[in-house]
Coordinates of C-alpha atoms in Angstrom, one line a residue:
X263 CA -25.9 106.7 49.9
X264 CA -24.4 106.7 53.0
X265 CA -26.6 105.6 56.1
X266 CA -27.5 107.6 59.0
X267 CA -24.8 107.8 61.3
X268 CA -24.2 106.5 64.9
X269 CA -25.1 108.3 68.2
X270 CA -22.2 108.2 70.3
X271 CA -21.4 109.5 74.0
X272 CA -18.0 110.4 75.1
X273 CA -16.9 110.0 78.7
X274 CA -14.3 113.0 80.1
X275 CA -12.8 113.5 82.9
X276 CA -10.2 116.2 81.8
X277 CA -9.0 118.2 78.9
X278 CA -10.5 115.6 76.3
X279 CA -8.1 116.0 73.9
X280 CA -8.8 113.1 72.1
X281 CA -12.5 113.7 72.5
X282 CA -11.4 116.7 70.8
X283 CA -9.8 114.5 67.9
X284 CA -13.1 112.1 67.9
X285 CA -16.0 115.3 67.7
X286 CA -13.6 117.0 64.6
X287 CA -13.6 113.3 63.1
X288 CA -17.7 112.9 63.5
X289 CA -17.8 116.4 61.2
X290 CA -16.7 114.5 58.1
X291 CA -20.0 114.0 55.9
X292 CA -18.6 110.2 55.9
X293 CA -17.9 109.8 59.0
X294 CA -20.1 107.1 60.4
X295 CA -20.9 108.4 64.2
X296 CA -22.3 111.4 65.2
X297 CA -21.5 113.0 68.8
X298 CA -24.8 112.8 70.9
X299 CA -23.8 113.2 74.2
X300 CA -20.4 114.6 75.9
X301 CA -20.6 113.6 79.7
X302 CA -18.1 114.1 82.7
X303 CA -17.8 113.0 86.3
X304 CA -16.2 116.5 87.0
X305 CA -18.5 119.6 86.2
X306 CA -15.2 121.7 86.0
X307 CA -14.0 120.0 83.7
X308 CA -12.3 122.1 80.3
X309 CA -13.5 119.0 77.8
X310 CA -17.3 120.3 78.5
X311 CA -16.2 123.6 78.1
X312 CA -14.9 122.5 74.5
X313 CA -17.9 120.2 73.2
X314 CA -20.5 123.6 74.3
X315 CA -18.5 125.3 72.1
X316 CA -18.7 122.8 69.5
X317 CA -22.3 122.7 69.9
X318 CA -22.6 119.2 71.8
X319 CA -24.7 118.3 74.5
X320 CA -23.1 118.3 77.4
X321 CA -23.9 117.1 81.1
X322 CA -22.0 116.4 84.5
X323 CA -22.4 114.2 86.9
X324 CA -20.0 114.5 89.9
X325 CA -19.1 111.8 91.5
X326 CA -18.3 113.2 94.7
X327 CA -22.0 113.5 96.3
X328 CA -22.4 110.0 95.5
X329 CA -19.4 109.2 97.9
X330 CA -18.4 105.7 97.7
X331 CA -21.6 104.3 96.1
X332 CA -19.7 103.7 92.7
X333 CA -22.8 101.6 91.3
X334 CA -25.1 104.6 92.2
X335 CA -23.3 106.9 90.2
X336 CA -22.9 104.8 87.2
X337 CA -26.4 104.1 87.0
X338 CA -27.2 107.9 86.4
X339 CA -24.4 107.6 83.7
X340 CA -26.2 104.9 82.6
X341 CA -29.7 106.3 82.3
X342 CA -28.2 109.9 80.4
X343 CA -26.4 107.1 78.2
X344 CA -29.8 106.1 77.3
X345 CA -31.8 109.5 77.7
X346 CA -29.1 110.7 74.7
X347 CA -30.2 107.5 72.8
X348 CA -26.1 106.6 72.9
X349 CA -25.6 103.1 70.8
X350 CA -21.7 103.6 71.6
X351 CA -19.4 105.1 74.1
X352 CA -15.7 106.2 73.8
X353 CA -14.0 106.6 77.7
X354 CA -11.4 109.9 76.2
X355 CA -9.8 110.6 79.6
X356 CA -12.2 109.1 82.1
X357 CA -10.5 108.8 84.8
X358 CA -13.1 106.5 87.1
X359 CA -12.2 102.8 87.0
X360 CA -15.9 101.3 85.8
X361 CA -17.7 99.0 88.1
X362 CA -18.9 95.8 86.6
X363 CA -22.8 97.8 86.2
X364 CA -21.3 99.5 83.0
X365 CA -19.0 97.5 81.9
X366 CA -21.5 94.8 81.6
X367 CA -24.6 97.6 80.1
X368 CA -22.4 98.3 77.5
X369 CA -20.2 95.2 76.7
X370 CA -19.3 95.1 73.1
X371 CA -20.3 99.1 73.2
X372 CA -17.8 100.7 75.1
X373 CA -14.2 102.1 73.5
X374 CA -11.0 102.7 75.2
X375 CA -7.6 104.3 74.8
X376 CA -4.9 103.5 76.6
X377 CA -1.2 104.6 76.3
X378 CA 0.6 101.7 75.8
X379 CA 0.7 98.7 73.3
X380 CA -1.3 96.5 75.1
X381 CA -0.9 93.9 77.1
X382 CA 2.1 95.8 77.9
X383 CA 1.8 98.7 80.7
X384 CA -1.8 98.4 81.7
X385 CA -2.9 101.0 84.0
X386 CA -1.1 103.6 85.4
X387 CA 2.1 105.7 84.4
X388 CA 2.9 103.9 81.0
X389 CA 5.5 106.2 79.7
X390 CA 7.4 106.4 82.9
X391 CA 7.6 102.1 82.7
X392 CA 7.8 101.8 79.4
X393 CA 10.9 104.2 79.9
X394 CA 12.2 101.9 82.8
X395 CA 11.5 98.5 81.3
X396 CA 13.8 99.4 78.2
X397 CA 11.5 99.3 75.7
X398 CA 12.2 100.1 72.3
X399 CA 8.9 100.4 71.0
X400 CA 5.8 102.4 73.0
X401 CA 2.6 103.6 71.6
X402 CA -1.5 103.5 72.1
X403 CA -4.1 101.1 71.9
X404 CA -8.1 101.2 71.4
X405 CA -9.5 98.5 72.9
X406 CA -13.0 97.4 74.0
X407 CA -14.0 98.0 77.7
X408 CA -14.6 94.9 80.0
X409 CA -14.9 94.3 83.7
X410 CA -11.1 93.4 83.9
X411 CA -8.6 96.8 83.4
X412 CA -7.2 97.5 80.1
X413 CA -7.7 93.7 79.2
X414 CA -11.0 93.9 76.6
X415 CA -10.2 93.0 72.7
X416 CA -7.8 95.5 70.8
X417 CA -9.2 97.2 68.1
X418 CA -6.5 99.1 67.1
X419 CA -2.9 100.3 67.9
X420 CA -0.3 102.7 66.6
X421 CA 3.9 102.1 67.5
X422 CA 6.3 105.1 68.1
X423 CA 9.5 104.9 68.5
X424 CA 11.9 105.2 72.1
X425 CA 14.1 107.6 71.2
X426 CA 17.6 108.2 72.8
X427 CA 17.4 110.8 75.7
X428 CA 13.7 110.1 75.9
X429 CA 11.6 111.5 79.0
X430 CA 8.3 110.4 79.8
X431 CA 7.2 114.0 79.1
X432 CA 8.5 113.6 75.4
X433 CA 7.4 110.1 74.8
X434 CA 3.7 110.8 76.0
X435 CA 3.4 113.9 73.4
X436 CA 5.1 111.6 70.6
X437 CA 2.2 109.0 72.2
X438 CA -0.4 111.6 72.3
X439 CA -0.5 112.7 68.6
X440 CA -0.7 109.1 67.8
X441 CA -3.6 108.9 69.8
X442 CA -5.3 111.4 68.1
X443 CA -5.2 109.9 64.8
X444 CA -5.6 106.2 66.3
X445 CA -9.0 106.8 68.0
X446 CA -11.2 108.1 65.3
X447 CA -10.0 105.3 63.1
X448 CA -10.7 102.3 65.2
X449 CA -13.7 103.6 65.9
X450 CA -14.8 104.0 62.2
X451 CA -13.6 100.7 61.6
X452 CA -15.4 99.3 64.9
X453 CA -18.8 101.0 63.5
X454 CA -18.6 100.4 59.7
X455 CA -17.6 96.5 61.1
X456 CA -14.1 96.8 58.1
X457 CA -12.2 95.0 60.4
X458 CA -12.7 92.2 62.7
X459 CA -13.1 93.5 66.2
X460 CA -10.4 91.1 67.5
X461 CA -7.9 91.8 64.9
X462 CA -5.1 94.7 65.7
X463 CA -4.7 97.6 63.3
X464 CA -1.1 98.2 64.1
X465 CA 1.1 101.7 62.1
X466 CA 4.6 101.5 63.1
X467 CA 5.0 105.3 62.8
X468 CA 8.7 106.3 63.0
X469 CA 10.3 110.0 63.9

C-alpha cells in the first residue's frame, strides 16, 4: 500500500505555472506529495488565485511592509512553513532571492527550477544569453536550494533544442513546457529517494 503522502508548500511570486503543473501532479492517487500550503510574497498575485480554486490553502505575505528587513520577512515564511506542517518546499516563480535564514531552515528541503542547464546561465535572462552565447542546447534544471544562487545539487534536467531563427520568446515557451513535466518528476524522485539526489536526470527532448 502506498504510504501517506508528503506535505509540501509552494512559494509564488507570479502566475505559478509550474505550481500549476506540481498541484495537477499531487492529484495522482500515487503521487507521493500532497499540496499543504500555497504561499506568495505578493497578495495579488494570479497563482493564489489558482491554488483557491483548486482548493489549496493559500496565504500572502507581502514583502513590502517589511521594507528592507529581508530576514524579518522570511521568518514569517518560515513559521506558516511550519504552521502548514510543510516537510518540503518547491520555489515555482519566487521571485525573492532567499537570505541565508531559509536557505539554511530548509537545507536539503527546498526545490528549485531554474531555466537553464545548469551551471550554465545562472540567474537572470537565460534565454536571452543562452541565445547570445551560441548555444546549441538550452533547457531547465531542478536543483536543491542553498545559500549560494542557482548553485545547490541538480536533481534533474530536461535539453531542448536551439532552433534556427530562435527568439528568446520562442525558446522560453519550448523551455517552459519542459518545465512543466521536469518539476513534478524530480520531485517524485527527490521524495520516493529513486534516484540519488546528486545524480542528473537529464531527457534530451528534440522538436
Amino acid at each position: 500500500m502506498m504510504g501517506e503522502k508528503t506535505p509540501v508548500a509552494l512559494l509564488l511570486s507570479g502566475r505559478g505555472s509550474n505550481a500549476t503543473a506540481l498541484i495537477e501532479a499531487c492529484t495522482a492517487p500515487d503521487f507521493p506529495a500532497r499540496i499543504c500550503l500555497v504561499l506568495s510574497n505578493n497578495p495579488d498575485a494570479p497563482g493564489l488565485d489558482m491554488a483557491r480554486k483548486a482548493g489549496l490553502p493559500t496565504k500572502a505575505i507581502d514583502h513590502r511592509p517589511f521594507k528592507k528587513d529581508r530576514a524579518a520577512h522570511e521568518q514569517a515564511i518560515h513559521a506558516s512553513l511550519l504552521e502548514a506542517g510543510a516537510e518540503a518546499v518547491c520555489l515555482a516563480g519566487y521571485m525573492r532571492l532567499l537570505t541565508p535564514f531559509l536557505t539554511t531552515e530548509w537545507a536539503g528541503k527546498m526545490l528549485n527550477i531554474h531555466p537553464s542547464l545548469l551551471p550554465s546561465f545562472p540567474g537572470l535572462h537565460t534565454h536571452e544569453r543562452a541565445l547570445e552565447a551560441g548555444v546549441r542546447i538550452h533547457g531547465c534544471t531542478v536543483h536543491l536550494v542553498t545559500e549560494g544562487m542557482d548553485e545547490g545539487p541538480i536533481l534533474g534536467q530536461a535539453a531542448v533544442p536551439v532552433l534556427p531563427g530562435d527568439t528568446a520568446d520562442l525558446l522560453a515557451a519550448r523551455v517552459l513546457r519542459e518545465e512543466h513535466r521536469l518539476y513534478p518528476r524530480a520531485l517524485r524522485h527527490f521524495l520516493d529517494k529513486a534516484a540519488p539526489s546528486c545524480q542528473a536526470e537529464t531527457a534530451l527532448l528534440v522538436a
